[in-house]
PDB file of C-alpha atoms in Angstrom:
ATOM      1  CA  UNK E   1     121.266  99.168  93.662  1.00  0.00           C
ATOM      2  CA  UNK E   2     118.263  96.948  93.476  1.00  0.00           C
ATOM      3  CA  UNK E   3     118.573  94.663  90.188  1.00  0.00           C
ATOM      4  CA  UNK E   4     115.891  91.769  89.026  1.00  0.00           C
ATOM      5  CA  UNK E   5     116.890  89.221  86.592  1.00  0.00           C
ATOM      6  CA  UNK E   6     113.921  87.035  84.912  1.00  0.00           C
ATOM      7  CA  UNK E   7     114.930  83.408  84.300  1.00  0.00           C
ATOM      8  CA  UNK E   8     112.349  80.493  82.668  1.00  0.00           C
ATOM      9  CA  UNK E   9     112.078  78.877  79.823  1.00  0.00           C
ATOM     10  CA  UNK E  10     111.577  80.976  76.327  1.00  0.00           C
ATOM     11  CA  UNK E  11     109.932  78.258  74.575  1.00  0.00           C
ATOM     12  CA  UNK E  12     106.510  77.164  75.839  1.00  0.00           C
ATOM     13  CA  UNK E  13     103.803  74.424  74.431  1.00  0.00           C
ATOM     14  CA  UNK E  14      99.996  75.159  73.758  1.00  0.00           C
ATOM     15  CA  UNK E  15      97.901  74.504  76.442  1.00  0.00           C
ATOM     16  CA  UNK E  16     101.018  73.581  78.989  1.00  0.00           C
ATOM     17  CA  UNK E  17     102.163  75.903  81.767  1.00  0.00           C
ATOM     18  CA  UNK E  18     104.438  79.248  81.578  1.00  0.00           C
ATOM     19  CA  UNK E  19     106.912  79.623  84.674  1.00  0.00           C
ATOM     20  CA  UNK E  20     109.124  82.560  85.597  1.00  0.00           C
ATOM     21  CA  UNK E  21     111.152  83.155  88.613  1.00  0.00           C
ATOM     22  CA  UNK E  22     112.815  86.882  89.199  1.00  0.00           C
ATOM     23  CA  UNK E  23     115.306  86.719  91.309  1.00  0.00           C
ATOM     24  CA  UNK E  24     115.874  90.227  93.247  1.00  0.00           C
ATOM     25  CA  UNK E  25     119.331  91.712  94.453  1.00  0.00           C
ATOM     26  CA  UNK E  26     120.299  94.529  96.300  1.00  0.00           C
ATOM     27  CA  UNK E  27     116.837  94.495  98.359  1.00  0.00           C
ATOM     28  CA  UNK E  28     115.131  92.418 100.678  1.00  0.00           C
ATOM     29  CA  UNK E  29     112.120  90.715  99.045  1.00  0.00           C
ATOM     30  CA  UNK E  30     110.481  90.507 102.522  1.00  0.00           C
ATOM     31  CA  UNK E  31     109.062  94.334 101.510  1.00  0.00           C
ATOM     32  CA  UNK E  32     107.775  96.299  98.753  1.00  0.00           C
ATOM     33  CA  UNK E  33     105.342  94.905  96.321  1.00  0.00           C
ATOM     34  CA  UNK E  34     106.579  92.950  93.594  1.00  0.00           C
ATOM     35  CA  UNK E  35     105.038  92.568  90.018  1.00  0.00           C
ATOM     36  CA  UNK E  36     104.689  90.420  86.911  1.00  0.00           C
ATOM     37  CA  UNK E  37     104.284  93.012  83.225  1.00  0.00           C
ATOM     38  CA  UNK E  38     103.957  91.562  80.151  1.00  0.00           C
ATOM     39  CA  UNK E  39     104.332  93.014  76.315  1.00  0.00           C
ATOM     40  CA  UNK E  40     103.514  91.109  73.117  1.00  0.00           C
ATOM     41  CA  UNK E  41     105.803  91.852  70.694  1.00  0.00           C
ATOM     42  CA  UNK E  42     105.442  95.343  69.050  1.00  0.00           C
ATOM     43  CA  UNK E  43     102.533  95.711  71.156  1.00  0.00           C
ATOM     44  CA  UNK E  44     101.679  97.779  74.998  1.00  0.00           C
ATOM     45  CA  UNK E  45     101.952  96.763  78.423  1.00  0.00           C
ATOM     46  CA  UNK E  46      99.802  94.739  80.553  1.00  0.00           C
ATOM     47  CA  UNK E  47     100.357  94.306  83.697  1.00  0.00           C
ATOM     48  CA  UNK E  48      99.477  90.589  84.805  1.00  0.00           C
ATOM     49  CA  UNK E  49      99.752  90.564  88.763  1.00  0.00           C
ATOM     50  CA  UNK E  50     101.405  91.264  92.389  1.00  0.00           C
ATOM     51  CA  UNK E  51     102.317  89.647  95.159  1.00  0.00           C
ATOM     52  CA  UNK E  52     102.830  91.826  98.529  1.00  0.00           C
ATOM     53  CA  UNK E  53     105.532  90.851 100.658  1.00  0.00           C
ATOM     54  CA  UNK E  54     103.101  89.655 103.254  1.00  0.00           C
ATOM     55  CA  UNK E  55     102.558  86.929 100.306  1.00  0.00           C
ATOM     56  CA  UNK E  56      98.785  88.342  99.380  1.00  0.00           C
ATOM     57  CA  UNK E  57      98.338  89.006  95.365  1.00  0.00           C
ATOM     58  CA  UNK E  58      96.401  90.575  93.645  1.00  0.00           C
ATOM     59  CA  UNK E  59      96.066  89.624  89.689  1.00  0.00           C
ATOM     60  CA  UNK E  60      94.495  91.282  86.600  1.00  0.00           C
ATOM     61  CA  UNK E  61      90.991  90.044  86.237  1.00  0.00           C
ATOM     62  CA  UNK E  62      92.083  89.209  82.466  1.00  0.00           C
ATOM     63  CA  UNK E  63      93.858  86.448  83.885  1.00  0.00           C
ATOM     64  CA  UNK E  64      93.349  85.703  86.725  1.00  0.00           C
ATOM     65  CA  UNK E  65      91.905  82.574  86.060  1.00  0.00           C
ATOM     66  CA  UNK E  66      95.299  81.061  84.594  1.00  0.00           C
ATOM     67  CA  UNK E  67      98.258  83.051  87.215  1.00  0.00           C
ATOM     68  CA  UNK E  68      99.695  81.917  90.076  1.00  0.00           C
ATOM     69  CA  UNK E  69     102.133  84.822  91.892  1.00  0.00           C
ATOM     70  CA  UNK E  70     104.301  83.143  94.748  1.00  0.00           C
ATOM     71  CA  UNK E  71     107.281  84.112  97.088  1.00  0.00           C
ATOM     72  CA  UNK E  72     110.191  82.495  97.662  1.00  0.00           C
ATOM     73  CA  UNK E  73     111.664  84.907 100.763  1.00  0.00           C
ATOM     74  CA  UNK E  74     114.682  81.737 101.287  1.00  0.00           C
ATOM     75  CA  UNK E  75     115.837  82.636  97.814  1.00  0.00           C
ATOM     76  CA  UNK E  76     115.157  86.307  97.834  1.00  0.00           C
ATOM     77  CA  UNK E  77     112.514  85.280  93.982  1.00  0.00           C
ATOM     78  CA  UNK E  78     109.353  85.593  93.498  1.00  0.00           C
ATOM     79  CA  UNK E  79     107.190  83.554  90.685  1.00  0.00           C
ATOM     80  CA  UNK E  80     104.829  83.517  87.842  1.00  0.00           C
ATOM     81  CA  UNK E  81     102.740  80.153  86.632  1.00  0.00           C
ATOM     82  CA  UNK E  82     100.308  80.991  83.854  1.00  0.00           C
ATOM     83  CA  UNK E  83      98.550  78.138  82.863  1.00  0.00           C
ATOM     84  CA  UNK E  84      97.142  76.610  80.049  1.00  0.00           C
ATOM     85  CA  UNK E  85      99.212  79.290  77.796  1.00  0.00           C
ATOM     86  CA  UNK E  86      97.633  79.936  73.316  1.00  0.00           C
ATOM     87  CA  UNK E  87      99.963  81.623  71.114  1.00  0.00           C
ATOM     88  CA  UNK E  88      98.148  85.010  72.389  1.00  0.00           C
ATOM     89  CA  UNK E  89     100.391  84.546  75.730  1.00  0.00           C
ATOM     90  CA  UNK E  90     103.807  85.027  73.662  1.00  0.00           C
ATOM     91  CA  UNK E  91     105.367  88.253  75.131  1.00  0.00           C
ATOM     92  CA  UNK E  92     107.947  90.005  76.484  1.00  0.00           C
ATOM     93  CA  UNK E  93     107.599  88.994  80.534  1.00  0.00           C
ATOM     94  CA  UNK E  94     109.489  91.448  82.944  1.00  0.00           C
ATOM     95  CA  UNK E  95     109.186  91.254  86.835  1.00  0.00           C
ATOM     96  CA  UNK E  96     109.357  94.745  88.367  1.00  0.00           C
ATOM     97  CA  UNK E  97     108.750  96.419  92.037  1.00  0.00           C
ATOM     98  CA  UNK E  98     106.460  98.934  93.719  1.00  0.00           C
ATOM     99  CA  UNK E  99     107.852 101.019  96.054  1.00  0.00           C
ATOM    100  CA  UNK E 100     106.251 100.272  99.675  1.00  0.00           C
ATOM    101  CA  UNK E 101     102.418 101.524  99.619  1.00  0.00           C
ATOM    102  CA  UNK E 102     102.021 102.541  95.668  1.00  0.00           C
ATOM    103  CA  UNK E 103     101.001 100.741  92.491  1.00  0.00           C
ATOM    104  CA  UNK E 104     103.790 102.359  90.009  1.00  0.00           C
ATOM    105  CA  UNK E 105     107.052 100.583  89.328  1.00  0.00           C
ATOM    106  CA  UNK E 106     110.309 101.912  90.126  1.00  0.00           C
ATOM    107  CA  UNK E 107     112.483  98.988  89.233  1.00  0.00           C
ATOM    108  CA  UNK E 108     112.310  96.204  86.398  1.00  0.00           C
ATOM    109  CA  UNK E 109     113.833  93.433  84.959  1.00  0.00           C
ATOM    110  CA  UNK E 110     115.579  92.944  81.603  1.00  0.00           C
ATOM    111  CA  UNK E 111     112.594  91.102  80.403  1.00  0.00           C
ATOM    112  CA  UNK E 112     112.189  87.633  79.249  1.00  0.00           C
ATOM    113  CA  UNK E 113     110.940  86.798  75.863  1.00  0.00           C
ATOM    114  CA  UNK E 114     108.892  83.961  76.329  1.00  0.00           C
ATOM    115  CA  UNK E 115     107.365  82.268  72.618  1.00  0.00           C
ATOM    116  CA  UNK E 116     104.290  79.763  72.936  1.00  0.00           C
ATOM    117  CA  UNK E 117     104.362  77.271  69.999  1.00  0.00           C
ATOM    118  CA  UNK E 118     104.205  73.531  69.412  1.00  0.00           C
TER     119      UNK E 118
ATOM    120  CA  UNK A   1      88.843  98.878  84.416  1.00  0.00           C
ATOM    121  CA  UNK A   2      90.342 102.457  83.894  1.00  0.00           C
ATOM    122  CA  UNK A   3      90.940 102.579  79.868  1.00  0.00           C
ATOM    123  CA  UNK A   4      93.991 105.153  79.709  1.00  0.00           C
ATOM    124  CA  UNK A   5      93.758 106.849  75.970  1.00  0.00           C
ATOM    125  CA  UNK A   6      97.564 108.408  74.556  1.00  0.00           C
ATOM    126  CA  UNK A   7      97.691 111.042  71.858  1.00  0.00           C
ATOM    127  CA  UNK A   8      99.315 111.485  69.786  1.00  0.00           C
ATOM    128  CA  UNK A   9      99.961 107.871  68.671  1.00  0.00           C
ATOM    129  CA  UNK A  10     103.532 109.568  67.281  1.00  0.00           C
ATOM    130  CA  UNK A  11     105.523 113.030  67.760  1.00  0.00           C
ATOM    131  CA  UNK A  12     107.620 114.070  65.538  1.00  0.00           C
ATOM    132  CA  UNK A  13     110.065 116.702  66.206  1.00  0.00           C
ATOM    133  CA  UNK A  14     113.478 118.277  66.095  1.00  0.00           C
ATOM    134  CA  UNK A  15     116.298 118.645  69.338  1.00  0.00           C
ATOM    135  CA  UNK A  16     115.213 121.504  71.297  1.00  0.00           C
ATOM    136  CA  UNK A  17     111.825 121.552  70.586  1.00  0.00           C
ATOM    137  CA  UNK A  18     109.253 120.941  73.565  1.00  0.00           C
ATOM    138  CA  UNK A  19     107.087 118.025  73.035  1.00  0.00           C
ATOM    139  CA  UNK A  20     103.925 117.499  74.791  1.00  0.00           C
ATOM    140  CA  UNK A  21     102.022 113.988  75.567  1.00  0.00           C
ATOM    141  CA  UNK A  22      98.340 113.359  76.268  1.00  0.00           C
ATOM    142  CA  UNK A  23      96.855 110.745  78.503  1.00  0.00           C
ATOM    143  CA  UNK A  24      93.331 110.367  78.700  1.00  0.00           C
ATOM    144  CA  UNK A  25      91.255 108.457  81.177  1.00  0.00           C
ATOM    145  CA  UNK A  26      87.932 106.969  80.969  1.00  0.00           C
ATOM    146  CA  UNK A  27      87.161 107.449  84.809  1.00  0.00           C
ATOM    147  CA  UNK A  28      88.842 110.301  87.374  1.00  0.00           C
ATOM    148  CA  UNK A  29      91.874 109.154  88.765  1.00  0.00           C
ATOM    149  CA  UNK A  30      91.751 110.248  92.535  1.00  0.00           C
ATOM    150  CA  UNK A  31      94.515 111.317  94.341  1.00  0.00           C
ATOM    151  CA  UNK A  32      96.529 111.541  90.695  1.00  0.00           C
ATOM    152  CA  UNK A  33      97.760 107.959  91.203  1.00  0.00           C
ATOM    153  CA  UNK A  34      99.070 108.098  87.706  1.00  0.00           C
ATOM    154  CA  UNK A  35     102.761 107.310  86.234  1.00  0.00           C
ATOM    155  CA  UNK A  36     104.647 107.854  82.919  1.00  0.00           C
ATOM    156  CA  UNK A  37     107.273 105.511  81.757  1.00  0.00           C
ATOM    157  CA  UNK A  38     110.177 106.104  78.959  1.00  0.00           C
ATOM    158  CA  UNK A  39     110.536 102.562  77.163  1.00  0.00           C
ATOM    159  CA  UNK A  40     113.558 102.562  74.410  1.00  0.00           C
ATOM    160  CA  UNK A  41     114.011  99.577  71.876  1.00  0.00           C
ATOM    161  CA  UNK A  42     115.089  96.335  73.302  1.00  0.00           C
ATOM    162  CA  UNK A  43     114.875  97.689  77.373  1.00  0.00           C
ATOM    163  CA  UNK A  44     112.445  97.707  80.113  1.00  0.00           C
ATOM    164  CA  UNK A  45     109.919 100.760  80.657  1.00  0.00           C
ATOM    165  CA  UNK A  46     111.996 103.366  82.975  1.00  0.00           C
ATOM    166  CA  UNK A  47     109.859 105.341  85.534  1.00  0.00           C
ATOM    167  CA  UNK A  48     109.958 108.876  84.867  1.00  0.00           C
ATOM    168  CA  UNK A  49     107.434 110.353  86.705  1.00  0.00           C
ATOM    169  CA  UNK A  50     105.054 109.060  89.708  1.00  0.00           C
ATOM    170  CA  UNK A  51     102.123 110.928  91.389  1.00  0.00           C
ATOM    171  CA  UNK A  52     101.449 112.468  88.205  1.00  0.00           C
ATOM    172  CA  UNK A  53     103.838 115.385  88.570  1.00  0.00           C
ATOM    173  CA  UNK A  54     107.036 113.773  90.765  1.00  0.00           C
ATOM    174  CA  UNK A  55     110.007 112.766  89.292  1.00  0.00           C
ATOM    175  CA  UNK A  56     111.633 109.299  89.917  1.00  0.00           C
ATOM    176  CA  UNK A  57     115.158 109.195  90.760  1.00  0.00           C
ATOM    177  CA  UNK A  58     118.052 110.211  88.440  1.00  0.00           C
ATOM    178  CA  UNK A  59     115.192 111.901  85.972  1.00  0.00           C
ATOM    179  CA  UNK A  60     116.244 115.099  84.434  1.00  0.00           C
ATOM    180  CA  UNK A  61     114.394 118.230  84.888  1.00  0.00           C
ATOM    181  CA  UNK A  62     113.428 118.601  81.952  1.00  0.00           C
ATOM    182  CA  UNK A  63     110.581 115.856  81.952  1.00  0.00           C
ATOM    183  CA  UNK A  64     107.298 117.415  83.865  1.00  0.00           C
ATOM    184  CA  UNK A  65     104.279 115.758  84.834  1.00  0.00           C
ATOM    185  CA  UNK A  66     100.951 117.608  85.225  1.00  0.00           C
ATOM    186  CA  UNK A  67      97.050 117.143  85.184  1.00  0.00           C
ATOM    187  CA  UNK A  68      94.521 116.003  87.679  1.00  0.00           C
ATOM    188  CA  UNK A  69      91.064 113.918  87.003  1.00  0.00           C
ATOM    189  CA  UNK A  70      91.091 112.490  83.765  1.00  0.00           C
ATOM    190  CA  UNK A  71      93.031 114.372  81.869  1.00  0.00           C
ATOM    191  CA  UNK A  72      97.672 114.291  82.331  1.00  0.00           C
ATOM    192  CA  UNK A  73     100.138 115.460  80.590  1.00  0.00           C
ATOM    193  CA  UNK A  74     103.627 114.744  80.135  1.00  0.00           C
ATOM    194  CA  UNK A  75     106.181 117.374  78.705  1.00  0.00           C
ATOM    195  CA  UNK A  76     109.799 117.527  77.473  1.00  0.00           C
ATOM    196  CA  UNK A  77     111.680 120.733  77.269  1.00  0.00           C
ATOM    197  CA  UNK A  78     114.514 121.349  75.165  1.00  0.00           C
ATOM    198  CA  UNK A  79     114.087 117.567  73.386  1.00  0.00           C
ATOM    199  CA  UNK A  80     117.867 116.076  73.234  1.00  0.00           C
ATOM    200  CA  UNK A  81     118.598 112.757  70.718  1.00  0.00           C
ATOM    201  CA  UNK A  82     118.265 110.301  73.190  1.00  0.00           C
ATOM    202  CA  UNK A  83     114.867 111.277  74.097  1.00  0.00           C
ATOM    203  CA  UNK A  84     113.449 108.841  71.420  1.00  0.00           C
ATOM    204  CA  UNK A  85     111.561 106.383  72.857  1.00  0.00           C
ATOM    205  CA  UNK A  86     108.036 105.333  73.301  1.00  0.00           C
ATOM    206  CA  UNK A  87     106.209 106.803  76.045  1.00  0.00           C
ATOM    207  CA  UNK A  88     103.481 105.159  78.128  1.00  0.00           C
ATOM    208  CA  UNK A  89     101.057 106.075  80.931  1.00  0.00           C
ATOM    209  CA  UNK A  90     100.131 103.907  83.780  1.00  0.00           C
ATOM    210  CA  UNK A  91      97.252 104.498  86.248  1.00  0.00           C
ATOM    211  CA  UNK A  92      97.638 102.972  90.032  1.00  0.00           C
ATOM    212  CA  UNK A  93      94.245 104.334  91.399  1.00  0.00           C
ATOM    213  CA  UNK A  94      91.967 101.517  90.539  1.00  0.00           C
ATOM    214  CA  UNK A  95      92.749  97.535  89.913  1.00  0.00           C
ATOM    215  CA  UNK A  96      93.602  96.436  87.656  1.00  0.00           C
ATOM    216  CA  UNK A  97      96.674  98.927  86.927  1.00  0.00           C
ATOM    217  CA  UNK A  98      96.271  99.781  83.610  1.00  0.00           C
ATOM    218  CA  UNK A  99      98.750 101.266  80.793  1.00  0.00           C
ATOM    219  CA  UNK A 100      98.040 103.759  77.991  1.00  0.00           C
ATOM    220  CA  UNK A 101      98.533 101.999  74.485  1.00  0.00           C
ATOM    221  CA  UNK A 102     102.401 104.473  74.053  1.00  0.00           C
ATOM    222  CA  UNK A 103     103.162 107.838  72.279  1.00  0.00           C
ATOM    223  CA  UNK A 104     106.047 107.304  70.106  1.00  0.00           C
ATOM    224  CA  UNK A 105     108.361 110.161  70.127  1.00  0.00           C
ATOM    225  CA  UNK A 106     111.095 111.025  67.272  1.00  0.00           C
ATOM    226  CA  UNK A 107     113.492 113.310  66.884  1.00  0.00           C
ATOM    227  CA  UNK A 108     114.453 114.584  63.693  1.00  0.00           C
TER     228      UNK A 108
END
């Protein structure tokens, strides 16, 4: 049974940097397509970006400016950086993956709340 | 960016009633790349439905997909308790993926 389990800090500073790391189970990470999702509280989804296993990514136009997606195949994890964070980035931040070839996702993490304030 | 419109924004209704969810898109969605996701209080979104009309593992039959272009559809027959949940579409034809803003469903 494939599992992901977010892990990062839940308090953040304006302006500083957001990191996440998912760390996957149950699966290789060296497949599949593997994605950052975020929701502010009470609020939709947005998906932020993806990283293929080949290590390309492909980010949300939104933000793309700010994210950073990487792999980390010796630790079966993948990433998130989102820099320069305002109180508009405080969300719920799940990692989730796309089955092999297609942009839907069949598995997710817990979530992470993740708060931005000084 | 595909804009994916819900309706209604909430459904209320009683066990064994049928309930039927609307998502709208603001540009054809080829090849009916298009999801729907079950998201209760406190959890992660669960895939119900991929492809528009297949069914993710584990998902009962009574959850159906079904539209093509802009307009999908997702239904639930014979509503049971733990049906309650907010609802949300996701389209995968176009970056960036985009989700509908949720249809809350409750059961009386």
């Amino acid at each position: 049974q494939v599992q992901l389990q977010e892990s990062g800090p839940g308090l953040v500073k304006p302006s500083e940097t957001l990191s996440l790391t998912c760390t996957v189970s149950g699966d290789s990470i060296s497949s599949f397509y593997w994605s950052w999702i975020r929701q502010p509280p009470g609020k939709g989804l947005e998906w932020i970006g993806s990283i293929y296993y080949s290590g390309s990514t492909n980010y949300n136009p939104s933000l793309k400016s700010r994210v950073t997606i990487s792999l980390d195949t010796s630790k079966n994890q993948f990433s998130l950086k989102l820099a320069s964070v305002t109180a508009a980035d405080t969300a719920v931040y799940y990692c989730a993956r796309g089955p092999w070839g297609w942009f839907y996702f069949d598995y997710w993490g817990q979530g992470t709340l993740v708060t931005v304030s000084s | 960016e595909i804009v994916l419109t819900q309706s209604p924004g909430t459904l209320s209704l009683s066990p064994g009633e049928r309930a039927t969810l609307s998502c709208r898109a603001s540009q054809s969605i080829t090849s009916s790349y298009l999801a729907w996701y079950q998201q209760k209080p406190g959890r992660p979104p669960r895939l119900l439905i991929y492809g528009a009309s297949s069914r993710a593992t584990g998902i009962p039959d009574r959850f159906s997909g079904s539209g093509s272009g802009t307009d999908f559809t997702l239904s639930i027959s014979r509503l049971e308790p733990e049906d309650s949940a907010v609802y949300y579409c996701q389209q995968y034809n176009n970056s960036p993926w985009t989700f509908g803003q949720g249809t809350k469903v409750e059961i009386k």
